[in-house]
Every structure is written in structure tokens, then in C-alpha cells.
Coordinates of C-alpha atoms and ligand atoms in Angstrom, one line a residue:
M427 CA -37.3 57.9 80.3
W428 CA -34.1 56.7 78.7
R429 CA -32.2 56.9 82.0
R430 CA -34.5 54.6 83.9
A431 CA -34.3 52.0 81.1
L432 CA -30.5 52.1 81.5
L433 CA -30.7 51.6 85.2
T434 CA -33.0 48.5 85.1
A435 CA -30.8 47.0 82.4
A436 CA -27.8 47.0 84.7
T437 CA -27.3 43.7 86.3
L438 CA -25.7 43.0 89.6
T439 CA -22.3 41.2 89.5
F440 CA -20.4 41.7 92.6
C441 CA -17.6 39.4 93.4
L442 CA -15.4 40.1 96.4
A443 CA -12.8 37.6 95.3
D444 CA -11.7 39.9 92.5
A445 CA -11.2 42.9 94.8
T446 CA -7.5 42.5 95.3
A447 CA -5.1 44.1 92.8
A448 CA -4.0 47.6 92.4
G449 CA -6.2 50.7 91.5
D450 CA -7.7 52.2 94.5
Y451 CA -11.0 54.1 94.4
E452 CA -13.5 55.3 96.9
L453 CA -17.3 54.7 97.0
V454 CA -19.6 57.2 98.8
M455 CA -22.8 55.9 100.2
H456 CA -25.4 58.7 100.3
L457 CA -27.6 57.8 103.2
K458 CA -31.3 58.7 103.1
H459 CA -31.9 62.1 104.8
R460 CA -34.2 61.9 107.8
G461 CA -36.2 65.0 108.6
L462 CA -36.4 66.4 105.1
P463 CA -39.8 68.2 105.7
E464 CA -38.3 69.8 108.8
L465 CA -35.3 70.9 106.8
Q466 CA -37.5 72.4 104.1
K467 CA -39.5 74.2 106.8
A468 CA -36.3 75.5 108.4
F469 CA -35.0 76.6 105.0
R470 CA -38.2 78.6 104.3
Q471 CA -38.3 80.2 107.7
I472 CA -34.7 81.0 108.0
S473 CA -34.7 82.7 104.6
D474 CA -37.9 84.6 105.1
P475 CA -37.4 88.2 106.4
D476 CA -40.9 88.1 107.9
S477 CA -40.3 85.0 110.0
A478 CA -39.3 85.1 113.7
R479 CA -36.6 82.5 112.6
Y480 CA -35.1 84.7 110.0
L481 CA -31.3 84.2 109.9
K482 CA -31.3 82.0 112.9
F483 CA -28.9 79.6 111.3
L484 CA -28.4 76.0 112.4
S485 CA -25.1 74.5 113.4
Q486 CA -23.5 71.5 111.8
T487 CA -24.4 69.5 114.9
E488 CA -28.1 70.6 114.9
L489 CA -28.3 69.7 111.2
A490 CA -26.7 66.3 111.8
T491 CA -29.3 65.6 114.4
L492 CA -32.1 66.7 112.0
V493 CA -31.1 64.9 108.8
G494 CA -28.2 62.6 109.6
A495 CA -28.4 58.8 110.0
T496 CA -28.9 57.2 113.4
D497 CA -26.2 55.2 115.1
Q498 CA -27.9 52.0 114.1
E499 CA -28.1 53.1 110.4
L500 CA -24.5 54.0 110.4
E501 CA -23.7 50.6 111.9
E502 CA -25.6 48.8 109.2
A503 CA -24.0 50.8 106.5
R504 CA -20.6 50.1 108.0
G505 CA -21.2 46.4 108.2
W506 CA -22.4 46.3 104.6
L507 CA -19.3 48.2 103.3
L508 CA -17.0 45.9 105.1
R509 CA -18.7 42.9 103.6
L510 CA -18.3 44.5 100.2
G511 CA -14.6 44.6 100.8
A512 CA -14.0 48.2 102.0
E513 CA -10.6 48.8 103.8
P514 CA -11.7 49.1 107.4
S515 CA -9.4 52.0 108.3
S516 CA -10.7 54.1 105.3
L517 CA -14.4 54.3 106.5
R518 CA -15.4 58.0 107.0
V519 CA -18.8 59.5 108.1
S520 CA -19.5 63.0 107.0
G521 CA -20.0 65.8 109.6
L522 CA -23.8 65.7 108.9
R523 CA -23.9 61.9 109.1
D524 CA -25.4 61.8 105.7
T525 CA -22.7 60.1 103.7
M526 CA -20.2 57.3 104.4
S527 CA -17.2 56.8 102.2
A528 CA -14.8 53.9 102.0
R529 CA -11.8 53.0 99.9
F530 CA -11.7 49.8 97.9
S531 CA -8.9 48.1 96.1
A532 CA -9.9 47.4 92.5
P533 CA -8.6 44.6 90.3
A534 CA -6.6 46.3 87.5
G535 CA -8.5 46.4 84.2
S536 CA -11.8 45.4 85.7
A537 CA -14.6 47.8 84.6
N538 CA -16.7 46.8 87.6
H539 CA -13.9 47.0 90.1
G540 CA -15.2 43.8 91.5
V541 CA -18.1 45.2 93.5
G542 CA -20.9 46.3 91.2
V543 CA -22.1 47.8 88.0
E544 CA -21.7 51.5 87.2
D545 CA -24.8 52.7 85.5
R546 CA -23.3 55.9 84.1
G547 CA -21.1 58.8 85.2
G548 CA -20.0 57.2 88.4
W549 CA -23.5 56.4 89.6
W550 CA -24.1 53.0 91.1
T551 CA -27.6 51.9 91.8
Q552 CA -27.2 48.1 92.0
L553 CA -24.2 47.8 94.2
G554 CA -24.7 45.0 96.7
A555 CA -28.4 45.3 96.2
S556 CA -29.3 42.0 97.9
Q557 CA -27.9 43.0 101.3
R558 CA -28.1 46.7 101.0
P559 CA -29.4 48.5 104.1
E560 CA -32.6 50.5 103.8
S561 CA -30.8 53.7 104.8
V562 CA -28.5 53.7 101.7
Q563 CA -30.1 55.9 99.0
F564 CA -27.5 55.5 96.3
V565 CA -23.8 55.0 95.8
V566 CA -21.3 57.1 93.8
R567 CA -17.7 56.5 93.0
R568 CA -14.9 58.8 93.5
D569 CA -12.2 58.4 90.9
H570 CA -9.5 60.8 92.0
L571 CA -7.1 58.1 92.7
T572 CA -7.2 56.4 89.3
R573 CA -8.3 58.6 86.4
S574 CA -6.8 61.6 84.7
A575 CA -8.6 64.8 84.0
A576 CA -10.9 64.6 81.0
S577 CA -9.8 67.0 78.3
G578 CA -10.2 67.6 74.6
E579 CA -12.5 69.8 72.6
K580 CA -15.8 68.5 71.4
G581 CA -16.6 71.4 69.2
R582 CA -18.7 73.6 71.5
R583 CA -17.6 76.6 73.3
S584 CA -17.7 76.7 77.1
V585 CA -19.4 79.2 79.3
F586 CA -16.0 81.0 79.5
K587 CA -15.8 82.7 76.2
G588 CA -12.2 83.5 75.7
L589 CA -8.8 84.2 77.1
N590 CA -8.9 87.9 76.3
S591 CA -7.6 89.4 79.5
S592 CA -8.2 92.9 78.2
F593 CA -11.6 94.2 79.2
G594 CA -11.0 97.3 77.1
E595 CA -13.4 99.9 78.4
Y596 CA -14.9 97.4 80.6
T597 CA -12.6 97.3 83.6
V598 CA -13.1 96.6 87.3
P599 CA -12.9 100.3 88.3
K600 CA -15.4 101.3 85.6
I601 CA -17.8 98.6 86.6
K602 CA -17.5 99.7 90.2
A603 CA -18.0 103.3 89.2
A604 CA -21.2 102.4 87.3
Y605 CA -22.5 100.4 90.3
G606 CA -21.6 103.2 92.8
M607 CA -19.2 100.9 94.7
P608 CA -16.1 102.7 96.1
V609 CA -13.0 101.4 94.3
D610 CA -11.0 101.4 97.6
L611 CA -13.6 99.5 99.6
V612 CA -11.9 96.5 101.2
A613 CA -13.0 93.8 103.5
G614 CA -12.6 94.6 107.2
N615 CA -13.3 91.3 108.8
D616 CA -10.8 88.3 108.7
T617 CA -13.6 85.7 109.0
T618 CA -15.5 86.6 105.9
L619 CA -15.2 83.8 103.4
Q620 CA -16.1 83.5 99.7
M621 CA -15.6 80.5 97.4
V622 CA -15.7 79.5 93.8
W623 CA -15.8 76.0 92.5
G624 CA -15.4 73.9 89.4
P625 CA -14.2 70.4 88.4
G626 CA -11.8 69.1 85.8
T627 CA -9.1 71.7 84.9
F628 CA -10.8 74.4 87.1
G629 CA -8.2 76.4 88.9
Y630 CA -6.4 79.7 88.6
S631 CA -3.0 81.1 87.7
P632 CA -1.5 83.2 90.5
L633 CA 0.6 84.9 87.7
Q634 CA -2.6 85.9 85.8
L635 CA -4.1 87.1 89.0
A636 CA -1.0 89.2 89.8
A637 CA -1.2 90.8 86.3
H638 CA -4.9 91.5 86.9
K639 CA -4.0 93.2 90.1
V640 CA -1.6 95.5 88.3
A641 CA -3.9 96.3 85.4
E642 CA -7.2 96.6 87.2
C643 CA -7.2 96.2 90.9
P644 CA -4.1 97.6 92.7
L645 CA -5.6 97.0 96.2
L646 CA -6.0 93.3 95.7
D647 CA -4.2 91.3 98.4
L648 CA -3.1 88.2 96.6
S649 CA -2.4 86.4 99.8
K650 CA -6.1 86.2 100.5
V651 CA -6.7 83.7 97.7
H652 CA -6.2 80.0 98.5
F653 CA -6.7 76.6 97.0
D654 CA -9.1 74.4 98.7
T655 CA -8.2 70.9 97.7
A656 CA -5.0 69.2 96.3
N657 CA -6.4 69.7 92.7
H658 CA -5.3 73.1 91.4
G659 CA -6.6 72.6 87.9
K660 CA -4.6 72.6 84.7
S661 CA -3.9 75.4 82.2
G662 CA -5.2 74.7 78.8
G663 CA -8.6 73.4 79.8
D664 CA -11.7 75.5 79.5
N665 CA -12.5 75.2 83.1
F666 CA -9.1 76.6 83.9
G667 CA -10.1 79.8 82.0
E668 CA -13.4 79.7 83.8
G669 CA -11.6 79.5 87.2
N670 CA -9.3 82.4 86.3
L671 CA -12.3 84.5 85.4
D672 CA -14.2 83.5 88.6
V673 CA -11.3 84.3 90.9
K674 CA -10.6 87.6 89.2
M675 CA -14.2 88.7 89.6
I676 CA -15.0 87.5 93.1
A677 CA -11.6 88.7 94.4
S678 CA -12.0 92.1 92.8
F679 CA -15.6 92.7 93.9
G680 CA -15.3 90.9 97.2
L681 CA -12.0 92.8 97.6
N682 CA -9.7 91.2 100.1
V683 CA -12.3 88.8 101.4
K684 CA -10.6 85.5 102.0
T685 CA -11.2 83.5 98.8
I686 CA -11.2 79.8 98.5
V687 CA -10.7 78.2 95.0
S688 CA -12.1 74.6 95.0
N689 CA -11.7 71.8 92.6
T690 CA -13.5 68.5 93.1
N691 CA -12.8 66.5 89.9
T692 CA -13.7 63.1 91.4
S693 CA -15.5 61.6 88.4
A694 CA -14.8 60.9 84.8
S695 CA -15.7 63.5 82.1
T696 CA -16.1 66.3 84.7
E697 CA -14.9 68.9 82.2
E698 CA -17.8 68.6 79.8
G699 CA -19.8 65.4 80.2
N700 CA -22.1 63.7 82.6
G701 CA -19.3 63.2 85.2
F702 CA -19.8 66.9 86.0
G703 CA -23.1 66.5 87.8
Q704 CA -21.4 63.7 89.9
A705 CA -18.5 66.0 90.8
M706 CA -20.9 68.8 91.8
L707 CA -22.9 66.4 93.9
D708 CA -19.7 65.2 95.6
F709 CA -18.5 68.8 96.2
I710 CA -21.8 70.2 97.4
T711 CA -22.5 67.3 99.7
D712 CA -19.1 67.5 101.2
L713 CA -19.2 71.3 101.6
A714 CA -22.6 71.2 103.4
A715 CA -21.1 68.8 105.9
R716 CA -17.9 70.7 106.6
K717 CA -17.1 72.3 109.9
V718 CA -16.4 75.6 108.3
V719 CA -18.6 76.8 105.4
P720 CA -18.1 80.0 103.3
H721 CA -20.5 82.9 103.5
V722 CA -20.7 83.2 99.8
L723 CA -20.3 80.6 97.0
S724 CA -20.4 81.3 93.3
L725 CA -21.0 78.6 90.7
S726 CA -20.4 79.5 87.1
L727 CA -20.5 76.1 85.5
G728 CA -23.6 74.3 84.6
S729 CA -25.6 72.9 81.6
L730 CA -29.2 72.2 80.5
S731 CA -31.1 70.7 83.5
S732 CA -31.9 66.9 83.6
G733 CA -35.5 68.0 82.8
S734 CA -34.5 69.9 79.7
C735 CA -32.3 67.0 78.4
K736 CA -35.2 64.6 79.0
L737 CA -37.6 66.9 77.1
L738 CA -35.1 67.2 74.2
C739 CA -34.7 63.5 73.7
E740 CA -38.3 62.6 74.3
S741 CA -39.4 65.2 71.7
V742 CA -36.8 64.0 69.2
G743 CA -37.7 60.4 69.9
K744 CA -41.4 61.0 69.3
E745 CA -40.7 62.3 65.8
G746 CA -39.3 58.8 65.0
K747 CA -36.2 59.8 63.1
F748 CA -33.8 59.1 66.0
T749 CA -34.3 57.1 69.2
E750 CA -33.9 58.6 72.6
G751 CA -30.8 56.5 73.0
E752 CA -29.2 58.0 69.9
C753 CA -30.2 61.4 71.1
N754 CA -28.6 60.9 74.5
D755 CA -25.4 59.5 73.0
F756 CA -25.2 62.5 70.7
L757 CA -25.8 65.0 73.6
Q758 CA -22.8 63.5 75.4
T759 CA -20.6 64.4 72.4
Q760 CA -21.6 68.1 73.0
R761 CA -19.6 69.8 75.6
Q762 CA -21.3 71.1 78.7
V763 CA -24.8 70.5 77.4
C764 CA -26.2 67.6 79.4
M765 CA -24.1 67.2 82.5
F766 CA -26.7 66.0 85.0
I767 CA -27.7 62.4 84.9
S768 CA -31.0 62.3 86.7
D769 CA -33.7 63.9 88.7
D770 CA -32.5 62.0 91.7
Q771 CA -29.0 63.5 91.4
T772 CA -30.5 66.9 91.0
A773 CA -32.7 66.4 94.1
R774 CA -29.7 65.6 96.3
I775 CA -27.9 68.6 95.0
N776 CA -30.9 70.7 95.8
T777 CA -31.0 69.3 99.3
A778 CA -27.4 70.2 99.8
F779 CA -28.2 73.8 98.7
Q780 CA -30.9 73.9 101.4
L781 CA -28.5 72.6 104.0
L782 CA -25.9 75.3 103.0
A783 CA -28.7 77.9 103.2
V784 CA -29.7 77.0 106.8
R785 CA -26.0 77.1 107.7
G786 CA -25.9 80.7 106.5
V787 CA -24.3 80.3 103.0
S788 CA -25.5 82.5 100.1
V789 CA -25.1 80.5 96.8
F790 CA -25.0 82.3 93.4
G791 CA -25.1 80.7 90.0
S792 CA -24.6 81.9 86.4
S793 CA -27.9 81.9 84.5
G794 CA -26.3 80.4 81.4
D795 CA -25.0 81.7 78.1
G796 CA -27.5 80.2 75.5
G797 CA -30.5 82.5 76.0
S798 CA -33.6 80.5 77.1
H799 CA -33.1 77.8 74.5
Y800 CA -29.6 76.4 74.7
S801 CA -26.7 75.6 77.0
F802 CA -24.6 77.7 74.6
Q803 CA -25.7 77.8 71.0
P804 CA -27.6 75.8 68.4
F805 CA -26.4 72.2 67.8
S806 CA -24.3 71.5 64.7
G807 CA -23.2 68.2 63.1
G808 CA -25.8 66.6 60.9
A809 CA -29.5 65.6 61.0
I810 CA -29.7 64.8 64.7
A811 CA -28.2 68.2 65.5
D812 CA -30.8 69.9 63.3
A813 CA -33.6 68.0 64.9
L814 CA -32.3 69.0 68.4
S815 CA -32.0 72.6 67.4
E816 CA -35.6 72.6 66.1
V817 CA -36.9 71.2 69.4
S818 CA -34.7 73.7 71.3
C819 CA -36.4 76.6 69.6
K820 CA -39.9 75.1 70.2
Y821 CA -39.4 75.0 74.0
Q822 CA -37.5 77.1 76.5
M823 CA -34.8 74.9 78.0
P824 CA -33.8 75.9 81.5
V825 CA -30.3 75.2 82.8
F826 CA -29.0 73.9 86.2
P827 CA -27.9 74.6 88.9
T828 CA -29.1 78.2 88.3
G829 CA -32.7 77.0 87.8
S830 CA -32.7 75.6 91.3
P831 CA -35.1 77.4 93.7
Y832 CA -32.5 77.3 96.4
I833 CA -29.8 79.5 94.9
V834 CA -29.7 83.1 93.5
S835 CA -29.5 83.0 89.7
V836 CA -27.5 85.8 88.1
G837 CA -28.1 86.9 84.5
G838 CA -26.0 89.1 82.3
T839 CA -26.0 92.6 80.9
M840 CA -23.9 94.2 78.2
W841 CA -21.5 97.0 78.6
K842 CA -22.1 100.2 76.7
G843 CA -20.6 103.6 77.2
D844 CA -20.2 104.2 80.9
G845 CA -22.4 101.3 81.9
S846 CA -25.2 103.5 83.1
H847 CA -27.8 102.1 80.7
P848 CA -27.5 98.3 80.8
V849 CA -29.1 96.1 78.2
A850 CA -29.6 92.3 78.5
W851 CA -26.4 90.6 77.4
E852 CA -26.4 89.2 73.9
E853 CA -23.5 88.6 71.4
D854 CA -23.9 88.0 67.7
K855 CA -27.4 86.4 68.3
T856 CA -25.3 83.4 69.4
Y857 CA -24.7 83.8 73.1
G858 CA -26.8 85.6 75.5
T859 CA -28.1 85.7 79.1
G860 CA -30.0 82.7 80.2
G861 CA -33.4 82.9 81.7
G862 CA -36.8 81.2 81.9
F863 CA -38.9 78.8 84.0
S864 CA -37.9 75.4 85.4
W865 CA -39.8 72.4 84.2
Q866 CA -38.8 70.5 87.4
F867 CA -39.2 72.9 90.3
G868 CA -42.3 74.8 91.2
M869 CA -42.4 78.6 91.6
P870 CA -41.5 79.7 95.2
D871 CA -44.1 82.1 96.8
W872 CA -41.8 85.1 96.9
Q873 CA -41.7 85.1 93.1
K874 CA -45.4 84.8 92.4
K875 CA -46.6 88.4 92.4
A876 CA -43.9 89.9 90.3
V877 CA -43.8 87.0 87.8
A878 CA -47.6 87.2 87.4
A879 CA -47.2 90.9 86.5
Y880 CA -44.5 90.1 84.0
L881 CA -46.6 87.5 82.3
V882 CA -49.7 89.7 82.3
N883 CA -48.1 92.9 81.2
T884 CA -45.4 91.9 78.8
T885 CA -45.9 91.8 75.1
G886 CA -43.7 89.5 73.0
L887 CA -43.6 86.6 75.4
P888 CA -42.9 83.1 73.9
P889 CA -45.8 80.7 73.2
A890 CA -47.4 79.6 76.5
S891 CA -46.8 75.9 75.5
S892 CA -43.0 76.5 75.3
F893 CA -42.5 77.1 79.0
N894 CA -43.8 76.2 82.5
K895 CA -45.4 79.3 83.8
A896 CA -45.8 77.7 87.2
G897 CA -42.0 76.9 87.5
R898 CA -39.2 78.5 89.4
A899 CA -38.4 81.7 87.4
F900 CA -34.9 82.9 86.8
P901 CA -32.6 84.9 86.8
D902 CA -33.2 86.7 90.1
I903 CA -30.8 89.5 89.3
S904 CA -28.0 90.3 86.8
G905 CA -24.6 91.8 86.4
V906 CA -22.1 92.7 83.6
A907 CA -21.4 89.8 81.4
V908 CA -19.0 90.8 78.6
E909 CA -17.4 87.4 79.2
G910 CA -20.7 85.6 79.7
T911 CA -22.7 85.0 82.9
S912 CA -19.6 83.2 84.2
Q913 CA -18.4 86.8 84.8
S914 CA -21.6 88.2 86.3
S915 CA -22.2 85.5 89.0
P916 CA -18.8 85.8 90.7
L917 CA -18.9 89.6 90.3
V918 CA -22.2 89.9 92.0
A919 CA -21.3 87.3 94.6
G920 CA -18.2 89.3 95.5
M921 CA -20.4 92.3 96.1
F922 CA -22.6 90.3 98.5
S923 CA -19.4 89.2 100.3
M924 CA -18.8 92.8 101.0
I925 CA -22.2 93.2 102.4
V926 CA -21.7 90.1 104.6
D927 CA -18.4 91.5 105.7
K928 CA -20.1 94.7 106.9
R929 CA -22.8 92.7 108.6
L930 CA -20.2 90.5 110.5
S931 CA -18.4 93.5 111.7
K932 CA -21.6 94.9 113.1
G933 CA -22.3 91.6 114.9
L934 CA -25.1 90.7 112.5
P935 CA -25.4 87.2 110.9
A936 CA -24.5 86.5 107.3
L937 CA -27.3 86.6 104.7
G938 CA -27.9 82.9 103.9
F939 CA -30.3 82.2 101.0
V940 CA -31.0 85.8 100.1
S941 CA -33.6 85.5 97.3
P942 CA -36.8 86.1 99.4
R943 CA -35.2 89.3 100.8
L944 CA -34.0 90.4 97.4
W945 CA -37.4 90.0 95.8
K946 CA -39.0 91.9 98.7
V947 CA -36.5 94.8 98.5
A948 CA -36.7 95.0 94.8
A949 CA -40.5 95.2 94.7
A950 CA -40.8 97.6 97.7
Y951 CA -38.0 100.0 96.7
P952 CA -37.8 100.1 92.9
G953 CA -34.7 101.6 91.6
E954 CA -32.8 101.6 94.9
A955 CA -30.9 98.3 95.1
F956 CA -31.2 97.3 91.5
L957 CA -31.2 99.2 88.2
D958 CA -34.0 97.8 86.1
V959 CA -32.9 96.5 82.7
T960 CA -35.7 96.7 80.1
E961 CA -34.1 96.1 76.7
G962 CA -33.0 92.9 75.0
G963 CA -34.1 89.3 75.5
T964 CA -33.3 85.6 75.4
A965 CA -34.5 84.6 71.8
L966 CA -31.0 84.6 70.1
T967 CA -31.4 82.5 66.9
C968 CA -34.9 81.3 67.7
D969 CA -38.0 83.4 66.9
N970 CA -39.1 83.4 70.5
G971 CA -37.7 84.1 73.9
F972 CA -38.2 86.2 77.1
P973 CA -38.0 89.9 76.6
A974 CA -36.5 92.2 79.3
A975 CA -39.2 94.4 80.7
P976 CA -40.0 96.9 83.5
G977 CA -39.7 95.2 86.9
W978 CA -38.7 91.6 87.1
D979 CA -38.2 89.8 83.8
A980 CA -37.0 86.4 82.7
A981 CA -33.9 87.8 80.9
T982 CA -32.3 90.0 83.5
G983 CA -34.3 89.5 86.7
W984 CA -34.7 92.6 88.8
G985 CA -31.7 94.2 87.1
R986 CA -28.1 94.9 88.1
P987 CA -26.9 96.0 91.5
I988 CA -26.8 99.5 92.8
W989 CA -24.2 99.3 95.6
P990 CA -25.5 102.1 98.0
G991 CA -29.0 100.7 97.8
L992 CA -27.9 97.1 98.3
L993 CA -25.9 98.1 101.3
K994 CA -28.7 100.2 102.7
H995 CA -31.3 97.4 102.4
L996 CA -29.1 94.3 103.1
G997 CA -26.4 95.8 105.3
E998 CA -28.7 96.2 108.3
D999 CA -31.7 94.3 109.6
E1000 CA -34.9 96.2 110.5
V1001 CA -36.0 95.9 114.1
T1002 CA -39.1 93.9 113.7
A1003 CA -42.2 93.8 116.0
D1004 CA -41.0 90.3 117.0
T1005 CA -37.7 91.5 118.4
L1006 CA -39.4 94.4 120.1
V1007 CA -41.7 92.1 122.0
I1008 CA -38.7 90.4 123.6
Ligands
NAG2115 C1 -8.1 65.9 88.9 O1 -7.1 66.9 88.6 C2 -5.8 66.5 88.9 C3 -5.0 67.8 88.7 O2 -5.3 68.4 87.5 C4 -5.4 65.4 88.1 O3 -4.1 65.0 88.4 C5 -6.3 64.2 88.2 O4 -6.0 63.2 87.3 C6 -7.8 64.7 88.0 N1 -8.7 63.6 88.3 C7 -9.8 63.4 87.6 C8 -10.6 62.2 88.0 O5 -10.1 64.0 86.6
NAG2116 C1 -9.5 91.9 73.5 O1 -10.5 92.9 73.9 C2 -10.1 94.2 73.4 C3 -11.2 95.2 74.0 O2 -12.5 94.7 73.8 C4 -10.1 94.3 71.9 O3 -9.8 95.5 71.5 C5 -9.0 93.3 71.4 O4 -9.1 93.2 70.0 C6 -9.3 91.9 72.0 N1 -8.2 91.0 71.7 C7 -8.4 89.8 71.2 C8 -7.2 89.0 70.9 O5 -9.5 89.3 70.9
NAG2117 C1 -49.2 94.6 85.7 O1 -50.1 93.5 86.0 C2 -50.7 93.6 87.2 C3 -51.6 92.5 87.3 O2 -50.9 91.3 87.6 C4 -51.4 95.0 87.3 O3 -52.0 95.1 88.6 C5 -50.5 96.1 87.1 O4 -51.1 97.3 87.1 C6 -49.7 95.9 85.8 N1 -48.7 96.9 85.7 C7 -48.4 97.6 84.6 C8 -47.3 98.6 84.7 O5 -49.1 97.5 83.6
NAG2118 C1 -15.6 89.7 112.5 O1 -16.8 88.9 112.5 C2 -17.0 88.1 113.6 C3 -18.1 87.2 113.4 O2 -17.9 86.3 112.4 C4 -17.1 88.9 114.9 O3 -17.2 88.1 116.0 C5 -15.9 89.9 115.0 O4 -16.1 90.8 116.0 C6 -15.7 90.6 113.7 N1 -14.4 91.4 113.8 C7 -14.3 92.7 113.4 C8 -12.9 93.2 113.5 O5 -15.2 93.3 113.0

């Protein structure tokens, strides 16, 4: 409960008179969504292959009507912002009418920028509280006008494991051969769109991509890859390496699909700390409200979920050796371990995932590289690190955003021989495919049967007290991860872009949130669309973890793709009884 304590301690000091000098910044009001139950219902039905509403996506305008603020609410928010000192010409309402942003002039050197108190990581709860309209849920700050990219090592390795551009035996053509994907299969529709995203130094080097084309992917059309925002990342940062890997994978497997590389580093400490969650919230909210959305989005970056971080520090706090506050301060010195500040922030990100799904976007996320216990690896650096590592082994610690029930989680497999016999990815008992069960989100219906079979039939499961067997189970599927699950997610996402490309050319809709259909296909046609992975597991240095097993498992999901089967089962839609009636 440490975060709540912090929020209530924050006092309101807003003072318009100070808001004059240089140092512009933006505030974004997140307005309460109306119609959330209807959105959830639309999400379920539009993603459910058995529903008459399956793939009947909603337009930006329809969604604005469903969840967006009313004219009166927008008017109230506008009046409030102006009273706080917003520059009138800077006011912007998002395409879904669910955020309003405004630019402010901050007094130089003032931590509070004259208008309120920042709780942490750009999150403002108390701003203008006394006059705040009911429709404003919370306020976040965009810093892109004032701060420089966070950088510097904090002693932990990022998801992206290295800059070794040589995959050795493990090349794009060989992976495609193992998956049964023709090496010369290129996109045929100009409108197919795929995207990768990250904050901080995230970006890509056109030179590295050109070298990759020569070495592994001669048909790659470099002109199909574009930056999305003015931020193009910065070489030297870990997220820059991440971006390069993401771009290589999604562009090689979604070959010649138009690819957007997006960087939203609009908060402090986006590269490794709790500013990341804020940047993701900003990005995903903005994306869901855009006029044009991609068909496929891959998210490689993430950290332990807010629920896992809470569990860690509450457990350490209970032992009495360290306070929860000390624990949380220590966690912020660990790179990319606790990057989401609260359940509220997570909930809003999840809403944006649902909005994207009902607009037809398929979102994929890396299942993490620390097995089921860590963001990456055990903690090091003294007694508090030892205490945290001990708690981390006692519980399974799910990560986010991959643990969200609204995206497809992609785990990892190793590469051996010709890749025909995949094993769960694990390296030196230090890094390995993430998996497990969310503490925060319940298990969706489409998972229940297969997960129950896994829990009943599998020997060597971790202690029942160490995980939430009623939670969202992940990963859903997996892919090759020699460079971590940061490789498998964009790789698999690219393959789905190719399926979407075929669908669009046949006049069929894109796939939207594809998990319910994937789970259905995997259960009904074993061995057709996914090659089952039954060896390895997520324990790493701990003495417990989730073993891979026949059928779905919490280390590799349903297994890795088999291209011809994926195309057969997802490239067409069956003619249902429903459509025949009409
Ligand atoms: C975002 O990235 C750009 C380009 O790397 C940099 O100039 C800017 O300072 C960064 N902003 C933040 C808030 O990190
Ligand atoms: C890069 O990977 C290749 C193939 O796995 C390996 O032979 C080589 O030693 C690696 N290079 C470095 C610098 O790690
Ligand atoms: C797995 O468990 C289910 C019960 O949930 C059972 O019906 C099924 O036969 C079991 N399968 C195997 C392969 O043991
Ligand atoms: C490309 O996809 C669009 C739908 O987004 C469709 O209208 C168009 O006919 C397709 N073009 C080709 C060449 O298949």
C-alpha cells in the first residue's frame, strides 16, 4: 500500500502567479470513460469467433460516442484548464474525446511548475483538486519539451541481451524454414500496417537494418520502415538496441509490410524506471484515439507488474528488516524491474488495449526474460537484494503488459539444430522465457479448459500458494528467443501481419484481439497451427517454476507457430450458421 500512502501525503499547492517563466510542458487530463461495460462487452463479442459480432470492428467515431466525454464535460474540463493557466491555443481533445491536453508555461526551477504536486513519475492526483470537474480521472505530465532522455546503467541487463548482430546458425531464413514460411513471401497490400514501440532511446539504425538486409533478408524493402514521431531514439541506450532488434524481426517476418517505429519518451526515467509506465500510458492512449491505427503492434518492453511489485515490498516489509518504502526506493535503482506505478495506471492501459482491439488491432507482448520469478534475474547488492530474491523465489512474479488479458503474450524457445524440436528458452539458468498467472486480472473464459488440464495433469508445478491459479495465464504462444522474448514477440507479430495482409487482400477484416481464436484453433487442431513445446521451464535459479508440458503450458503457451497451419486457420473465416441465415 506504499503508493497510496504517498498519494495522500501529497499536498496541493497550486499558484497561478508563478506560472510565467520559461520551461514549457504539457498536462494531459484523462477523462473518465463513459460506457466501460459496453466497451467490455464489445471487446468480448468482437474477439469471439462464435459471436455474430466477430470482427465487426468499431470506428473511431463510434468509439468516441461510446466512451468519450460529453460536450458539457469537455466544456468543464476546458474551463478548468484555462483557470489553471493553460495556453488557450494549445488545448487539444483526442479523437476518442477521452483526453484533453494543454500546454503550460512553467517557472524555471520550480519543481511543481506552479500548478500542482507531482506524486511520482509524472502522475498528478492533486492538481487543482478543489475545482476539479468530476469528469477528470487523473492528470499526467508530458515532459518532452523540457527533459533529456534518461540514460545510464543501473547494473541490470535489459530485455535486449546484447548487440551481437550475428545469429550464427540462427538466421531469418533458417527460422522461416523451421516454421514452414516461404522465404520469398512478401506483403501484397499497401494498407497493411505494423508497429513497434518503446520510450527513451528506443529507435533503430537504418544502417544496421541495411546490413541485416544484406546478411539475412535480401528481399527487405527498407523504404517500408518509417519513424512515427520526432523522437528517433539514440544509439548507446539499451532501448535503442531493443528497437533495432524489434525492427529487424517485425520487418523480416512481416516482410515488406509498412512498419512504423514509434518512440514516446514523454516522461522522466522512461528507459528503466517508473517513468516508463507513464510513457506507455501516454502512447497507448494516444494510439487508440488516432484516426489510423496499425493492424499489428508489438511491445517488447515491460517489467514486473504493479501487482508483483506490491507483493514484493509488502512481503519484505512484513519480515520487518526493511520498510516498504526502502524496498520501493531500492527497486527504482534496479533497471526495468518496477516500471508501472499503480493499479490505476495499469487499468487505463488495459482500457486502451481494449479500445485498440475493437478497432481491429492485434497487440503482442514479450512474456519477459526472467522466468516466472523475475523481471530479468535475481537481485544483487546487499541485504535488501537478498531479501527480495528470497521473496521472488517464494512467489511467481508476473510481468506487464504481457500479463494483460487484452494482448497476446509471446514466450520464448531456444534454437537447436534445425529448429525442428524447440525447447523453452533458458540461458545459463539466469534468463529464460517468462510465464505464469496474473495476480491482478482474472482468467478469461477461453483459457479455462486448457489451463485446468495443465494444472491437473502436470507434475512438477510450483507450490499452489506461489501463484494465482484463477488469474490470466500466459504466455499464449511462443517463438524463437535466442535474444530473449524481445525477439519472439516482434517475430511472431510479423507473421500475423502477413496473415492480416492476406486477409485484407481477400476483402476480409484484420484479426483484432486474436487470443480467443488462437486458443480455439490450438485446442481443436493440435499440431496444425502450433508446434507443441514440452521441455524446459521457468524456474531458473529458484527451485520452483512452471514446466513446459503437452498442450498449453505456462512456459511456452501452445507452442511456436507453424506457418501453413496458421494461414489455414486464420487466413480465412469459416462461413458460420449466422452468416448463412442472412
Ligand atoms: C526524448 O528523446 C529525444 C531524442 O532522443 C530527446 O531529445 C529528448 O530529450 C527525450 N525526452 C525525454 C523526456 O526523455
Ligand atoms: C556472436 O554470436 C555468434 C554465433 O552465436 C558467436 O559465434 C560469436 O562468438 C558471438 N560474438 C560475440 C561478440 O559475442
Ligand atoms: C488432463 O486433465 C483433464 C481434466 O482436466 C482430463 O480430462 C484429461 O484426460 C487429462 N489429459 C491427459 C493427457 O492426461
Ligand atoms: C488492400 O486492402 C484493402 C483493405 O484494407 C482493400 O480494400 C484492397 O482491395 C486491398 N488491395 C489489394 C491490392 O489487395
